Coordinates of C-alpha atoms in Angstrom, one line a residue:
X26 CA 124.0 131.9 189.4
X27 CA 120.9 130.5 187.6
X28 CA 118.2 128.7 189.6
X29 CA 119.1 125.4 187.8
X30 CA 122.8 125.7 188.8
X31 CA 121.8 126.6 192.3
X32 CA 119.6 123.6 192.6
X33 CA 122.3 121.3 191.3
X34 CA 124.8 122.7 193.9
X35 CA 122.2 122.2 196.7
X36 CA 121.8 118.5 195.6
X37 CA 125.5 118.0 195.5
X38 CA 126.0 119.5 199.0
X39 CA 123.2 117.2 200.3
X40 CA 124.7 114.1 198.8
X41 CA 128.3 114.8 199.9
X42 CA 127.5 116.5 203.2
X43 CA 128.0 120.1 204.2
X44 CA 131.4 119.2 205.9
X45 CA 132.8 118.2 202.5
X46 CA 130.9 120.5 200.3
X47 CA 129.8 123.9 201.7
X48 CA 126.4 125.2 200.4
X49 CA 126.5 128.0 197.9
X50 CA 127.2 131.4 199.5
X51 CA 123.9 132.8 198.1
X52 CA 122.0 130.7 200.6
X53 CA 124.1 131.2 203.7
X54 CA 122.8 133.8 206.1
X55 CA 125.2 135.4 208.6
X56 CA 125.8 133.1 211.6
X57 CA 123.6 130.3 210.2
X58 CA 124.8 126.7 210.4
X59 CA 125.5 125.1 207.0
X60 CA 123.1 122.1 207.5
X61 CA 120.2 124.4 208.5
X62 CA 120.9 126.8 205.6
X63 CA 121.0 123.9 203.2
X64 CA 117.6 122.6 204.4
X65 CA 116.0 126.0 204.3
X66 CA 117.3 126.6 200.7
X67 CA 116.2 123.2 199.6
X68 CA 112.6 123.8 200.9
X69 CA 112.4 127.2 199.2
X70 CA 113.7 126.0 195.9
X71 CA 111.6 122.9 195.9
X72 CA 108.5 125.1 196.2
X73 CA 109.7 127.3 193.4
X74 CA 110.4 124.3 191.2
X75 CA 106.9 122.9 191.8
X76 CA 105.3 126.2 191.2
X77 CA 107.1 126.7 187.9
X78 CA 106.3 123.3 186.4
X79 CA 104.5 123.5 183.1
X80 CA 101.4 121.2 182.8
X81 CA 102.0 118.0 180.9
X82 CA 100.1 117.2 177.8
X83 CA 97.0 115.3 178.5
X84 CA 97.3 111.6 177.6
X85 CA 94.8 110.1 175.3
X86 CA 92.0 108.4 177.0
X87 CA 92.0 104.7 176.8
X88 CA 89.3 103.0 174.8
X89 CA 86.3 102.0 177.0
X90 CA 86.4 98.4 178.2
X91 CA 84.7 96.0 175.8
X92 CA 81.2 94.8 176.5
X93 CA 80.7 91.6 178.4
X94 CA 77.3 90.1 177.6
X95 CA 77.3 87.5 180.3
X96 CA 74.8 87.8 183.1
X97 CA 75.5 89.6 186.4
X98 CA 76.3 87.7 189.5
X99 CA 73.5 87.4 192.1
X100 CA 74.3 89.6 195.2
X101 CA 74.9 86.6 197.6
X102 CA 77.4 85.2 195.1
X103 CA 79.1 88.6 194.7
X104 CA 79.6 88.8 198.5
X105 CA 80.9 85.3 198.5
X106 CA 83.5 86.1 195.8
X107 CA 84.7 89.1 197.9
X108 CA 85.1 86.8 200.8
X109 CA 87.0 84.2 198.8
X110 CA 89.4 86.8 197.3
X111 CA 90.2 88.3 200.7
X112 CA 93.4 87.5 202.5
X113 CA 92.8 84.4 204.6
X114 CA 96.2 84.1 206.3
X115 CA 96.2 81.8 209.3
X116 CA 96.4 83.7 212.6
X117 CA 99.8 83.9 214.3
X118 CA 100.5 81.4 217.0
X119 CA 98.5 78.5 215.6
X120 CA 101.5 76.4 215.1
X121 CA 100.3 75.3 211.6
X122 CA 97.1 73.9 213.1
X123 CA 94.2 74.7 210.7
X124 CA 91.4 74.7 213.2
X125 CA 87.8 74.0 212.2
X126 CA 87.3 76.9 209.7
X127 CA 87.1 76.1 206.0
X128 CA 90.1 77.0 203.9
X129 CA 88.6 79.6 201.5
X130 CA 91.6 79.8 199.2
X131 CA 91.2 76.2 198.3
X132 CA 87.5 76.7 197.4
X133 CA 88.1 79.6 195.0
X134 CA 89.0 77.4 191.9
X135 CA 85.7 75.4 192.4
X136 CA 83.7 78.6 192.8
X137 CA 85.2 80.0 189.6
X138 CA 84.5 76.8 187.7
X139 CA 80.9 76.9 188.6
X140 CA 80.5 80.6 187.9
X141 CA 82.0 80.1 184.5
X142 CA 79.8 77.1 183.8
X143 CA 76.7 79.2 184.8
X144 CA 77.8 82.0 182.4
X145 CA 78.3 84.8 184.9
X146 CA 80.6 87.8 184.4
X147 CA 83.0 89.1 187.0
X148 CA 81.9 92.3 188.8
X149 CA 84.1 95.2 187.7
X150 CA 85.1 96.0 191.3
X151 CA 86.4 92.5 191.7
X152 CA 88.7 92.4 188.7
X153 CA 91.9 93.8 190.4
X154 CA 91.7 91.3 193.2
X155 CA 90.9 88.5 190.8
X156 CA 93.9 89.3 188.6
X157 CA 96.1 89.6 191.7
X158 CA 94.9 86.2 192.8
X159 CA 95.6 84.7 189.4
X160 CA 99.0 86.3 189.3
X161 CA 100.1 84.4 192.5
X162 CA 98.5 81.0 191.6
X163 CA 99.1 79.3 188.3
X164 CA 96.3 76.8 189.1
X165 CA 93.8 79.7 189.2
X166 CA 94.8 81.4 185.9
X167 CA 92.6 79.6 183.4
X168 CA 89.4 79.9 185.5
X169 CA 90.2 83.4 186.7
X170 CA 90.9 84.8 183.2
X171 CA 87.8 83.1 181.8
X172 CA 85.7 84.7 184.5
X173 CA 87.4 88.1 184.2
X174 CA 86.5 88.0 180.5
X175 CA 87.3 90.7 178.0
X176 CA 87.2 93.4 180.6
X177 CA 89.8 91.6 182.7
X178 CA 92.0 91.4 179.6
X179 CA 91.5 95.1 178.9
X180 CA 92.4 96.0 182.5
X181 CA 95.5 93.9 182.5
X182 CA 97.1 96.2 179.8
X183 CA 97.4 99.0 182.4
X184 CA 99.3 97.1 185.0
X185 CA 102.7 95.4 184.3
X186 CA 102.0 93.0 187.2
X187 CA 99.2 91.5 185.2
X188 CA 101.0 91.0 182.0
X189 CA 100.7 87.2 182.4
X190 CA 97.1 87.6 181.3
X191 CA 98.1 89.0 178.0
X192 CA 100.2 85.9 177.3
X193 CA 98.0 83.2 178.7
X194 CA 95.1 81.5 176.8
X195 CA 92.0 83.6 177.3
X196 CA 88.5 82.4 176.9
X197 CA 87.2 85.9 177.6
X198 CA 88.6 87.7 174.5
X199 CA 86.0 89.4 172.3
X200 CA 86.3 87.5 169.1
X201 CA 84.9 88.3 165.7
X202 CA 82.5 85.8 164.0
X203 CA 84.6 83.1 162.5
X204 CA 82.9 83.7 159.1
X205 CA 83.9 87.4 159.2
X206 CA 87.1 86.7 157.2
X207 CA 88.4 90.2 157.2
X208 CA 88.0 90.7 161.0
X209 CA 89.5 87.2 161.7
X210 CA 92.6 88.0 159.6
X211 CA 93.0 91.4 161.2
X212 CA 92.9 90.0 164.7
X213 CA 95.2 87.1 163.8
X214 CA 97.8 89.6 162.5
X215 CA 97.4 92.3 165.0
X216 CA 95.9 90.8 168.2
X217 CA 97.5 90.0 171.5
X218 CA 98.9 86.5 171.9
X219 CA 96.0 85.5 174.2
X220 CA 93.5 86.8 171.6
X221 CA 95.2 84.9 168.8
X222 CA 95.2 81.6 170.8
X223 CA 91.5 82.1 171.6
X224 CA 90.8 83.0 168.0
X225 CA 92.5 79.9 166.6
X226 CA 90.6 77.7 169.0
X227 CA 87.3 79.3 168.0
X228 CA 87.9 78.9 164.3
X229 CA 89.1 75.3 164.7
X230 CA 86.0 74.4 166.7
X231 CA 83.9 75.3 163.6
X232 CA 86.2 74.8 160.7
X233 CA 89.4 72.9 161.2
X234 CA 90.6 73.4 157.6
X235 CA 90.2 77.2 158.0
X236 CA 92.1 77.1 161.2
X237 CA 95.0 75.3 159.7
X238 CA 95.0 77.7 156.8
X239 CA 95.0 80.7 159.2
X240 CA 97.9 79.2 161.1
X241 CA 99.9 78.6 157.9
X242 CA 99.7 82.2 156.9
X243 CA 102.1 83.3 159.7
X244 CA 103.7 80.0 160.8
X245 CA 107.2 80.7 159.3
X246 CA 107.5 84.0 161.1
X247 CA 106.1 83.0 164.5
X248 CA 108.4 82.7 167.5
X249 CA 109.3 79.2 168.5
X250 CA 107.4 79.3 171.8
X251 CA 104.4 80.6 170.0
X252 CA 104.6 78.0 167.3
X253 CA 104.6 75.4 170.1
X254 CA 101.5 76.7 171.7
X255 CA 99.6 77.1 168.4
X256 CA 100.6 73.5 167.5
X257 CA 99.4 72.4 170.9
X258 CA 96.0 73.8 170.1
X259 CA 95.6 71.1 167.4
X260 CA 95.1 68.5 170.1
X261 CA 91.4 69.6 170.3
X262 CA 89.7 67.8 167.4
X263 CA 92.9 66.1 166.1
X264 CA 92.2 64.2 163.0
X265 CA 93.8 62.6 160.0
X266 CA 93.3 65.9 158.1
X267 CA 95.9 67.5 160.3
X268 CA 98.6 65.0 159.2
X269 CA 100.1 67.0 156.3
X270 CA 100.6 70.1 158.4
X271 CA 102.1 68.0 161.2
X272 CA 104.4 66.2 158.9
X273 CA 105.8 69.5 157.7
X274 CA 106.3 70.5 161.3
X275 CA 108.6 67.5 161.8
X276 CA 111.2 69.6 159.9
X277 CA 110.7 72.7 162.1
X278 CA 113.8 74.4 163.4
X279 CA 112.6 74.1 167.0
X280 CA 113.3 70.8 168.7
X281 CA 110.2 71.2 171.0
X282 CA 108.0 71.9 168.0
X283 CA 109.3 68.8 166.2
X284 CA 108.7 66.7 169.3
X285 CA 105.1 68.0 169.7
X286 CA 104.4 67.4 166.1
X287 CA 105.7 63.8 166.4
X288 CA 103.6 63.2 169.5
X289 CA 100.4 64.4 167.8
X290 CA 101.1 62.3 164.7
X291 CA 101.7 59.2 166.9
X292 CA 98.2 59.8 168.3
X293 CA 96.8 59.3 164.8
X294 CA 97.0 55.5 164.3
X295 CA 96.6 55.9 160.5
X296 CA 99.4 58.4 160.1
X297 CA 102.6 57.7 158.1
X298 CA 104.6 58.4 161.3
X299 CA 102.7 55.8 163.2
X300 CA 103.4 53.3 160.5
X301 CA 107.1 54.1 160.5
X302 CA 107.2 53.8 164.3
X303 CA 105.3 50.5 164.1
X304 CA 107.8 49.1 161.6
X305 CA 110.7 50.0 163.8
X306 CA 109.1 48.7 167.0
X307 CA 108.3 45.4 165.2
X308 CA 112.0 44.7 164.8
X309 CA 112.5 45.2 168.5
X310 CA 109.6 43.3 170.1
X311 CA 108.6 39.8 169.1
X312 CA 107.1 36.6 170.4
X313 CA 109.2 33.5 171.1
X314 CA 106.7 30.7 170.4
X315 CA 109.0 28.1 171.9
X316 CA 107.0 26.4 174.6
X317 CA 108.9 26.7 177.8
X318 CA 107.8 26.1 181.4
X319 CA 105.6 29.3 181.2
X320 CA 104.6 29.1 177.5
X321 CA 105.4 31.8 174.9
X322 CA 107.5 34.7 176.0
X323 CA 108.2 38.2 174.6
X324 CA 111.7 38.9 173.3
X325 CA 113.1 42.4 173.2
X326 CA 116.0 43.6 171.1
X327 CA 116.4 47.4 171.7
X328 CA 117.7 49.6 168.9
X329 CA 121.5 49.9 168.6
X330 CA 121.4 53.4 167.2
X331 CA 119.2 56.5 166.8
X332 CA 119.6 57.5 163.2
X333 CA 118.5 60.8 161.5
X334 CA 115.2 59.4 160.4
X335 CA 114.3 58.3 163.9
X336 CA 115.2 61.8 165.2
X337 CA 113.1 63.5 162.6
X338 CA 110.2 61.4 163.8
X339 CA 110.6 62.7 167.3
X340 CA 112.9 60.2 168.9
X341 CA 115.2 62.0 171.3
X342 CA 118.7 60.7 171.0
X343 CA 120.0 61.7 174.4
X344 CA 118.5 59.9 177.4
X345 CA 118.0 61.5 180.8
X346 CA 120.7 61.1 183.4
X347 CA 120.8 57.5 184.7
X348 CA 118.9 56.1 181.7
X349 CA 120.5 53.8 179.1
X350 CA 120.4 54.9 175.5
X351 CA 118.9 51.7 174.1
X352 CA 116.1 51.4 176.6
X353 CA 115.4 55.2 176.1
X354 CA 115.1 54.7 172.3
X355 CA 113.0 51.5 172.7
X356 CA 110.5 53.3 175.0
X357 CA 110.0 56.1 172.5
X358 CA 109.4 53.7 169.6
X359 CA 106.8 51.6 171.5
X360 CA 105.1 54.6 172.9
X361 CA 104.5 56.0 169.4
X362 CA 103.4 52.7 167.9
X363 CA 99.6 52.2 167.5
X364 CA 98.5 49.7 170.2
X365 CA 96.4 47.8 167.7
X366 CA 99.7 46.5 166.2
X367 CA 100.5 44.3 169.1
X368 CA 97.6 41.9 169.0
X369 CA 98.8 40.6 165.6
X370 CA 102.4 40.9 166.4
X371 CA 102.1 38.9 169.6
X372 CA 99.9 35.9 168.6
X373 CA 96.5 37.5 168.1
X374 CA 96.2 38.0 171.9
X375 CA 94.0 40.5 173.7
X376 CA 95.6 43.4 175.7
X377 CA 94.7 41.5 178.9
X378 CA 96.6 38.4 177.6
X379 CA 99.5 40.5 176.3
X380 CA 100.4 42.2 179.5
X381 CA 100.6 38.9 181.4
X382 CA 103.2 37.4 178.9
X383 CA 106.6 36.9 180.4
X384 CA 109.2 39.3 179.0
X385 CA 112.8 38.0 178.8
X386 CA 116.0 39.7 180.0
X387 CA 114.4 42.2 182.4
X388 CA 112.6 44.3 179.8
X389 CA 109.2 43.9 181.5
X390 CA 109.1 47.3 183.2
X391 CA 110.4 49.2 180.2
X392 CA 108.0 47.6 177.8
X393 CA 105.0 48.0 180.1
X394 CA 105.8 51.6 180.9
X395 CA 105.9 52.4 177.2
X396 CA 102.6 50.6 176.6
X397 CA 101.1 52.8 179.5
X398 CA 102.3 56.0 177.8
X399 CA 100.9 54.8 174.5
X400 CA 97.5 54.0 176.1
X401 CA 97.4 57.5 177.6
X402 CA 98.5 59.2 174.4
X403 CA 96.0 57.2 172.2
X404 CA 93.2 57.4 174.8
X405 CA 92.8 53.6 174.5
X406 CA 90.6 52.6 177.4
X407 CA 90.8 48.9 176.6
X408 CA 94.6 48.8 177.0
X409 CA 94.3 51.1 180.0
X410 CA 92.0 48.6 181.8
X411 CA 94.4 45.8 180.9
X412 CA 97.4 47.7 182.3
X413 CA 95.6 48.8 185.4
X414 CA 94.5 45.3 186.3
X415 CA 92.0 44.7 189.1
X416 CA 92.1 47.4 191.9
X417 CA 92.8 44.8 194.6
X418 CA 96.0 43.7 192.9
X419 CA 99.2 44.9 194.5
X420 CA 100.9 47.8 192.7
X421 CA 104.1 45.7 192.8
X422 CA 102.6 42.6 191.3
X423 CA 99.9 44.0 189.0
X424 CA 99.7 43.0 185.3
X425 CA 101.1 46.3 183.9
X426 CA 101.3 49.7 185.5
X427 CA 103.3 49.6 188.7
X428 CA 103.7 53.2 189.6
X429 CA 100.9 55.3 191.0
X430 CA 101.7 58.1 188.5
X431 CA 101.2 55.6 185.6
X432 CA 97.9 54.4 187.1
X433 CA 96.6 57.9 187.6
X434 CA 97.2 58.7 183.9
X435 CA 95.6 55.4 182.8
X436 CA 92.6 56.1 185.0
X437 CA 92.1 59.4 183.3
X438 CA 91.3 57.6 180.0
X439 CA 88.3 55.7 181.6
X440 CA 84.7 57.0 182.0
X441 CA 84.2 59.0 185.2
X442 CA 82.0 56.3 186.8
X443 CA 84.4 53.5 186.1
X444 CA 87.3 55.6 187.2
X445 CA 85.6 56.3 190.6
X446 CA 84.7 52.6 191.1
X447 CA 88.2 51.5 190.4
X448 CA 89.7 54.0 192.9
X449 CA 87.1 53.0 195.5
X450 CA 88.1 49.4 195.1
X451 CA 91.8 50.3 195.4
X452 CA 91.2 52.2 198.7
X453 CA 89.1 49.3 200.1
X454 CA 92.0 47.0 199.4
X455 CA 95.0 49.1 200.1
X456 CA 93.9 52.0 202.2
X457 CA 94.6 55.7 201.7
X458 CA 98.4 55.8 202.0
X459 CA 98.9 55.4 198.2
X460 CA 95.6 56.8 196.9
X461 CA 96.2 60.5 196.8
X462 CA 97.3 60.7 193.2
X463 CA 94.5 58.4 192.1
X464 CA 91.9 60.5 193.9
X465 CA 93.1 63.6 192.0
X466 CA 91.8 62.3 188.7
X467 CA 88.3 61.5 189.9
X468 CA 85.4 63.7 189.0
X469 CA 84.0 66.2 191.6
X470 CA 81.9 65.7 193.6
X471 CA 83.1 62.1 194.2
X472 CA 80.5 59.4 193.5
X473 CA 78.8 57.9 196.5
X474 CA 80.8 54.6 196.5
X475 CA 84.1 56.5 196.2
X476 CA 83.1 59.0 198.9
X477 CA 82.1 56.2 201.2
X478 CA 85.4 54.4 200.7
X479 CA 87.4 57.5 201.5
X480 CA 85.4 58.3 204.7
X481 CA 85.4 54.7 205.8
X482 CA 89.2 54.6 205.4
X483 CA 89.6 57.8 207.4
X484 CA 87.3 56.5 210.1
X485 CA 89.4 53.3 210.3
X486 CA 92.6 55.4 210.6
X487 CA 91.0 57.5 213.3
X488 CA 89.8 54.5 215.3
X489 CA 93.3 52.9 215.0
X490 CA 94.9 56.0 216.6
X491 CA 96.9 56.8 213.5
X492 CA 98.6 60.2 213.1
X493 CA 95.9 62.4 211.7
X494 CA 98.3 64.8 210.0
X495 CA 99.6 62.0 207.8
X496 CA 96.2 62.0 206.2
X497 CA 96.0 65.8 205.8
X498 CA 96.4 65.6 202.0
X499 CA 93.5 63.2 201.6
X500 CA 91.4 65.2 204.1
X501 CA 92.0 68.4 202.1
X502 CA 90.9 66.6 199.0
X503 CA 87.8 65.3 200.8
X504 CA 86.9 68.9 201.8
X505 CA 86.9 69.9 198.1
X506 CA 85.6 66.7 196.5
X507 CA 83.1 65.0 198.7
X508 CA 79.5 65.5 197.8
X509 CA 78.2 68.3 200.0
X510 CA 75.1 66.3 200.7
X511 CA 77.3 64.0 202.9
X512 CA 77.7 66.7 205.6
X513 CA 74.9 65.5 207.8
X514 CA 76.0 61.9 207.7
X515 CA 79.5 62.9 208.8
X516 CA 78.4 64.8 211.9
X517 CA 78.9 61.7 214.1
X518 CA 82.6 61.7 213.3
X519 CA 83.1 65.2 214.7
X520 CA 83.1 63.9 218.3
X521 CA 86.4 63.4 220.0
X522 CA 87.1 59.6 220.0
X523 CA 88.6 57.6 222.8
X524 CA 92.2 57.2 222.2
X525 CA 93.3 53.5 222.0
X526 CA 96.4 52.3 223.8
X527 CA 99.5 53.3 221.9
X528 CA 97.8 56.0 219.9
X529 CA 99.5 59.3 219.1
X530 CA 99.0 61.7 222.0
X531 CA 96.3 64.2 221.2
X532 CA 95.3 62.4 218.0
X533 CA 91.7 62.3 219.0
X534 CA 91.4 66.0 219.3
X535 CA 93.1 66.5 215.9
X536 CA 90.7 64.0 214.2
X537 CA 87.7 65.7 215.8
X538 CA 89.0 69.1 214.6
X539 CA 89.6 67.7 211.1
X540 CA 86.2 66.2 210.7
X541 CA 84.5 69.4 212.0
X542 CA 86.4 71.3 209.4
X543 CA 85.3 68.8 206.8
X544 CA 81.7 69.1 207.7
X545 CA 81.8 72.9 207.8
X546 CA 83.5 73.0 204.4
X547 CA 80.9 70.7 202.8
X548 CA 78.2 73.0 204.1
X549 CA 79.9 76.0 202.8
X550 CA 80.3 74.4 199.4
X551 CA 76.6 73.6 199.4
X552 CA 75.8 77.3 200.1
X553 CA 78.2 78.4 197.4
X554 CA 76.6 76.2 194.8
X555 CA 73.1 77.3 195.8
X556 CA 74.1 81.0 195.5
X557 CA 75.4 80.4 192.0
X558 CA 72.8 77.9 190.7
X559 CA 69.9 77.8 193.0
X560 CA 70.2 74.0 192.8
X561 CA 71.1 71.3 195.3
X562 CA 74.5 70.0 196.0
X563 CA 74.8 66.8 194.0
X564 CA 76.0 68.3 190.7
X565 CA 78.9 66.4 189.0
X566 CA 82.0 68.2 187.9
X567 CA 85.6 68.1 186.9
X568 CA 88.5 66.1 188.3
X569 CA 89.8 67.3 191.6
X570 CA 92.8 68.9 190.1
X571 CA 90.7 71.4 188.1

């Protein structure tokens, strides 16, 4: 019996059991139990097999990691990064109560944003933990991959768990000079998807015409999901020169690509698609000049069909569940129509006057919602202000946007200072219960008026004995978004307040704990910023969601 055959027989006996398959006679010593004989033989032959293995051929060494020319992190910031990347699980038995310690995991995106702004490179030793963190949190990926840089992308190739980095947009790829035509073409044809996305963005930033030409060379052979992402990159610096390419994309075989091309074209007021949509919308929305009790009114006649030409221009024929077809088609037409059309169409009125006009037959909400989407798509701050109305107005009776989601999107079109002032006024008038979405679009750190409005509203809720956990979302935002310089002013709120009659039992202790955590988090953010910049704590930044 050969050694190979003997080994196979031993494995078979082990799998079936010695009661059902007796070990080969060659391994059985007189008087020895079969299970013991099997184990002895397996140990012996395992050692023989290992000793007889031939060495494998040496694998080729990987190419060295590319150079990252960004500057090295200061040692205090390096230690802070290790702390932020460490596991910060809440201790058992806390019952979900957060205590007074800052939540480090929520500060990591802000730390990464500042480190990227300052031009630091990630320490090599931190790259595995950084990629692991980005793997588990989509919100971290853009910041983490930019910070990891080309070395992070190089390392991600050796671990299947990090393959997301090879598909995501990467600001850290080592790109050739955009005027090095040969190197650009080679990377475009052979590079990883993330490298190609970064390359297209870099070329477009310097020469939009060259970027479109580069994209056209491989456009017919790209996968549908890749065409969609490449097309999405045209949002940066979108101009009338992109129209011919986007018009061709309206005939793409992918529905999502066609829809994106139509959306981009509708953001160009001078495009042929915008003109076609305006002509269609003009047949649906008009002004009845008959003087009634309230003066002129808006009349709506929604489309009766969605023909092939409308579908080619990006109108989806099938509405979502619970939505009527005609209102669905109308909304898409109005959304894609240049807002400048409506002043002449509706009696040379301003946006503020238009949104206050009565709309017949219950079409007000549909029409105003479409105008909101158009204002966001076209980045029209004048229309956004009109649809928002004054911050003190009730969301249910305001001139245009009624939902908080719509208001948040409209606010994002306004300058940062105006946005913060509007939200501060909204909080002063309506409190914090409906302000969470609106706060999320405000620049960080919050301006002094906005920060004061939030803290005052929290203080009022505390003094009124409200449930503190119902404000946990806003308190979490305050920890990340208040100006760190406010920490000292908030010290007075860390004391346990007297609980008024009818207050939630134990609410005072929770409020004290929450404000202590807020103050300690603000001080930690100030220290983080100082470690990265050497500056104070009043720097402005991105919206809270970044």
